[in-house]
Amino acid sequence: MAIQSDTKPLLEVKNLRIEFPTRRGVLTAVDDISFDIMPGEVLGVVGESGAGKSLTGAAVIGLLEPPGRIAAGSISLEGQRIDNLPYEKMRQIRGRKIGAIFQDPLTSLNPLYSIGRQLVETIQTHTDMSESQARRRAVELLADVGIPAPERRVDQYPHQFSGGMRQRVVIALALAVNPKLVIADEPTTALDVSIQAQILDLIRKLCKERNVGVIIITHDMGVIAETADRVAVMYAGRIAEIGPVRDVIKHAKHPYTHGLMGSIPTIGHDTEKLTQIDGSMPRLTDIPRGCAFNPRCPKAFDKCFVDRPELIQVEQTRAACWLYEKEAVHG
Amino acid sequence: MFAFIIRRLLQSLIVMLAVAFISFSLFNFVGDPVNNMVGQEATAEQREALRVQLGLNDPFPIQFARFIGNAVQGDFGVSYRLSRPVSDVIATRLPATLELVFVAAVLALVIGLPLGVYTGLHRHGFGSKVLLTLSLIGISLPTFLIGIMLILIFAVWLGWLPSFGRGDTVQIGWWSTNFLTVAGWKSIIMPAVTLCLFQLTLIMRLVRAEMMEVLRTDYIKFARARGLSNRAVHFGHALKNTMVPVITITGLQIGSLIAFAIITETVFQWPGMGLLFLQAIQFADIPVMAAYLCLVAFIFVVINLMVDLLYYAVDPRLRVERSGGGH
């Protein structure tokens, strides 16, 4: 990774573990993951359903739903720990420093209030702006996210907007008070394919302009390829591989990532048959010993069934795989 | 919007006609009012003369047409029992019932709504569990039992409140009100509490269920993610979204408050329309019964219309779109 030593990471997640206490014992949904994000950087988090990617996002913004809880590790924003803040302090960070974009724009907006009112409310919660200043800002924001005739649209209600337009409103809400970090959880999954690229471009463009760090959570490798600078591949609550998008896509190190890439059709290449990974991701109740991917891994050997691999630096990326143990450079 | 109101008014008219027809035809079978009006010694001729005078011998359609024709002019005939115009009788009784229902409805809303929000927000709290258990009692105990218990405790044992009647009322035009005297307020407390208890628990449980539903929605999660205060999230965003079903039920319940008032008024000897109606039934006083039913139906219709209009105020999705919206 090319981290300039003079820049401090915007967000640091260290050894994060998220647990769900249940009647049959404690389930570990996210197990000991670490990553960081630089200002203005777009990190893609990709994985299957249940890999723990959305929970990671929820933990960062402090909205894990009980009984889910952060059991270990730390989350720091601009060097300040935010995982153990009292509710009220964390509330002031939400929206102010960390914005969120959710999956379904049709249900993310309150149907009973005009979008202007929802924007003004968000702005006034976090700033001292007057009603009219906040309203002017709301109109600006709507223009920034590409909504035509914002002066007129600002007084309309969510049901008067199409899905793509509503997601633009959601983006405007997420960026309303210039947060440092935006968490976009499946921001395009509910949208038409034709709209998806526009929305992704918009998120990327706005965040680059404002030097906002972004976590894009998705199960769609295409979204990552289009938007992210770096990607973290999650599997069964752990990071399998993390590194620059180009390297991970072109030269996947972890057998899981490799399988994942093989399952994406490419235009212009005559692929006979897409590869598929046999089996499915283990349930949280029976994650195997050693590497969580070992039952499905074509390259698994003895050690994979005994010890859990740490992330090992391989060229530009880091992969949690014993295959690369010899190559690891310690120190 | 305007067309909608006209349409609803026409529908209401049909409903009113149907109610008038049903009530009027039913009351032809509740007994012969003439028996009650004349003495034991009245001759067959005297009875017959009275029947002709009251128009009871005319064919049913003619009687009904006469009833409707007079009713739209506010004339429901003369009470057989009291020998006074029904409209006068009702005018003296209506304020008592409406004031009772008003106080009960306000109590039910003012107490039920916050309790519903509280129990919806603190689902697993101790307070919520206590309130829910108590609300079960409120829902399952019959009105007359609660009334009698209140009388026993507050009127007989403690002697704080009067056990029956309206106390002192002040006359404002034809309207007599309880609200201007201490004795009037004291008298209305127990009947109003008795009457509101069922509605209160109903509203509380409804608001609780709706709140729990709404709090799970994405826009509430998103509102939290925007960093809005709990107050804004719970009351600004969540509560307003529970309002459509709550308005519906509350509106209908105000109608049934008037119906339930029959029992409460009997227990507390409250001189309202419910009591009047019961006495009218015992006497087969058809004009009073018919007028009462028509009036209750009318109140129902008016409330329903208001409920429909409130939907428009609450939910922008129902409003007519003039500026050709989304694309």
mmCIF file of N, CA and C in Angstrom, chain A residues 109-114 117-118 121 125 157, chain B residues 117 121 211 214-215 217 219-220 223-224 226 228-243 314 316:
data_model
loop_
_atom_site.group_PDB
_atom_site.id
_atom_site.type_symbol
_atom_site.label_atom_id
_atom_site.label_comp_id
_atom_site.label_asym_id
_atom_site.label_seq_id
_atom_site.Cartn_x
_atom_site.Cartn_y
_atom_site.Cartn_z
ATOM 1 N N LEU A 109 -36.285 7.958 2.928
ATOM 2 C CA LEU A 109 -36.783 9.299 3.205
ATOM 3 C C LEU A 109 -38.154 9.206 3.855
ATOM 4 N N ASN A 110 -38.377 10.074 4.840
ATOM 5 C CA ASN A 110 -39.677 10.092 5.500
ATOM 6 C C ASN A 110 -40.739 10.605 4.528
ATOM 7 N N PRO A 111 -41.752 9.778 4.233
ATOM 8 C CA PRO A 111 -42.733 10.162 3.215
ATOM 9 C C PRO A 111 -43.578 11.379 3.584
ATOM 10 N N LEU A 112 -43.610 11.747 4.857
ATOM 11 C CA LEU A 112 -44.537 12.798 5.282
ATOM 12 C C LEU A 112 -43.926 14.195 5.264
ATOM 13 N N TYR A 113 -42.602 14.290 5.045
ATOM 14 C CA TYR A 113 -41.976 15.608 5.041
ATOM 15 C C TYR A 113 -41.374 15.905 3.669
ATOM 16 N N SER A 114 -41.407 17.167 3.287
ATOM 17 C CA SER A 114 -40.780 17.553 2.040
ATOM 18 C C SER A 114 -39.276 17.343 2.179
ATOM 19 N N ARG A 117 -37.501 20.113 3.938
ATOM 20 C CA ARG A 117 -37.607 20.100 5.390
ATOM 21 C C ARG A 117 -36.616 19.089 5.988
ATOM 22 N N GLN A 118 -36.439 17.949 5.317
ATOM 23 C CA GLN A 118 -35.516 16.939 5.844
ATOM 24 C C GLN A 118 -34.071 17.419 5.740
ATOM 25 N N GLU A 121 -33.630 20.288 8.381
ATOM 26 C CA GLU A 121 -33.584 19.684 9.711
ATOM 27 C C GLU A 121 -32.186 19.123 9.998
ATOM 28 N N THR A 125 -29.587 20.701 12.689
ATOM 29 C CA THR A 125 -29.179 19.876 13.828
ATOM 30 C C THR A 125 -27.689 20.055 14.109
ATOM 31 N N TYR A 157 -42.316 16.363 -2.096
ATOM 32 C CA TYR A 157 -42.235 15.234 -1.176
ATOM 33 C C TYR A 157 -41.555 14.048 -1.849
ATOM 34 N N VAL B 117 -46.591 6.075 23.119
ATOM 35 C CA VAL B 117 -45.238 6.396 22.660
ATOM 36 C C VAL B 117 -44.218 5.835 23.647
ATOM 37 N N LEU B 121 -41.439 2.993 22.805
ATOM 38 C CA LEU B 121 -40.000 3.273 22.809
ATOM 39 C C LEU B 121 -39.250 2.380 23.789
ATOM 40 N N MET B 211 -45.898 2.508 16.679
ATOM 41 C CA MET B 211 -44.560 3.041 16.930
ATOM 42 C C MET B 211 -43.512 1.955 16.701
ATOM 43 N N VAL B 214 -43.103 1.492 13.027
ATOM 44 C CA VAL B 214 -42.440 2.596 12.323
ATOM 45 C C VAL B 214 -40.957 2.679 12.697
ATOM 46 N N LEU B 215 -40.636 2.385 13.966
ATOM 47 C CA LEU B 215 -39.242 2.505 14.400
ATOM 48 C C LEU B 215 -38.326 1.531 13.672
ATOM 49 N N THR B 217 -38.466 1.078 10.460
ATOM 50 C CA THR B 217 -38.359 1.424 9.048
ATOM 51 C C THR B 217 -37.011 2.071 8.723
ATOM 52 N N TYR B 219 -36.442 4.833 7.078
ATOM 53 C CA TYR B 219 -36.288 6.274 7.222
ATOM 54 C C TYR B 219 -36.017 6.674 8.662
ATOM 55 N N ILE B 220 -36.391 5.840 9.616
ATOM 56 C CA ILE B 220 -36.022 6.115 11.004
ATOM 57 C C ILE B 220 -34.538 5.839 11.204
ATOM 58 N N ALA B 223 -32.788 8.641 9.631
ATOM 59 C CA ALA B 223 -32.882 9.845 10.467
ATOM 60 C C ALA B 223 -31.853 9.777 11.593
ATOM 61 N N ARG B 224 -31.678 8.599 12.181
ATOM 62 C CA ARG B 224 -30.641 8.443 13.214
ATOM 63 C C ARG B 224 -29.257 8.633 12.612
ATOM 64 N N ARG B 226 -28.467 10.469 10.282
ATOM 65 C CA ARG B 226 -28.235 11.892 10.038
ATOM 66 C C ARG B 226 -27.927 12.635 11.329
ATOM 67 N N LEU B 228 -29.948 13.162 13.922
ATOM 68 C CA LEU B 228 -31.042 13.913 14.542
ATOM 69 C C LEU B 228 -31.192 13.478 15.998
ATOM 70 N N SER B 229 -31.688 14.394 16.819
ATOM 71 C CA SER B 229 -31.856 14.057 18.229
ATOM 72 C C SER B 229 -32.971 13.027 18.370
ATOM 73 N N ASN B 230 -32.906 12.298 19.476
ATOM 74 C CA ASN B 230 -33.931 11.285 19.729
ATOM 75 C C ASN B 230 -35.326 11.883 19.690
ATOM 76 N N ARG B 231 -35.404 13.097 20.254
ATOM 77 C CA ARG B 231 -36.696 13.778 20.293
ATOM 78 C C ARG B 231 -37.252 13.976 18.882
ATOM 79 N N ALA B 232 -36.401 14.476 17.989
ATOM 80 C CA ALA B 232 -36.835 14.707 16.611
ATOM 81 C C ALA B 232 -37.182 13.384 15.920
ATOM 82 N N VAL B 233 -36.382 12.366 16.195
ATOM 83 C CA VAL B 233 -36.633 11.075 15.542
ATOM 84 C C VAL B 233 -37.951 10.477 16.042
ATOM 85 N N HIS B 234 -38.118 10.492 17.360
ATOM 86 C CA HIS B 234 -39.296 9.811 17.920
ATOM 87 C C HIS B 234 -40.593 10.577 17.664
ATOM 88 N N PHE B 235 -40.546 11.884 17.918
ATOM 89 C CA PHE B 235 -41.800 12.624 17.827
ATOM 90 C C PHE B 235 -42.008 13.243 16.454
ATOM 91 N N GLY B 236 -40.928 13.778 15.862
ATOM 92 C CA GLY B 236 -41.078 14.382 14.543
ATOM 93 C C GLY B 236 -41.294 13.352 13.457
ATOM 94 N N HIS B 237 -40.475 12.302 13.471
ATOM 95 C CA HIS B 237 -40.533 11.359 12.354
ATOM 96 C C HIS B 237 -41.399 10.137 12.639
ATOM 97 N N ALA B 238 -41.190 9.520 13.810
ATOM 98 C CA ALA B 238 -41.910 8.275 14.069
ATOM 99 C C ALA B 238 -43.390 8.531 14.375
ATOM 100 N N LEU B 239 -43.647 9.418 15.331
ATOM 101 C CA LEU B 239 -45.033 9.587 15.785
ATOM 102 C C LEU B 239 -45.933 10.061 14.643
ATOM 103 N N LYS B 240 -45.416 10.968 13.827
ATOM 104 C CA LYS B 240 -46.269 11.485 12.759
ATOM 105 C C LYS B 240 -46.671 10.372 11.786
ATOM 106 N N ASN B 241 -45.759 9.419 11.603
ATOM 107 C CA ASN B 241 -46.081 8.322 10.699
ATOM 108 C C ASN B 241 -47.064 7.317 11.296
ATOM 109 N N THR B 242 -47.281 7.392 12.613
ATOM 110 C CA THR B 242 -48.281 6.502 13.202
ATOM 111 C C THR B 242 -49.664 7.149 13.145
ATOM 112 N N MET B 243 -49.730 8.415 12.712
ATOM 113 C CA MET B 243 -50.962 9.175 12.900
ATOM 114 C C MET B 243 -52.139 8.708 12.041
ATOM 115 N N VAL B 314 -52.341 15.154 6.981
ATOM 116 C CA VAL B 314 -51.174 14.441 7.502
ATOM 117 C C VAL B 314 -50.301 13.895 6.378
ATOM 118 N N PRO B 316 -48.929 13.722 2.667
ATOM 119 C CA PRO B 316 -48.842 14.446 1.385
ATOM 120 C C PRO B 316 -49.093 13.531 0.190
#
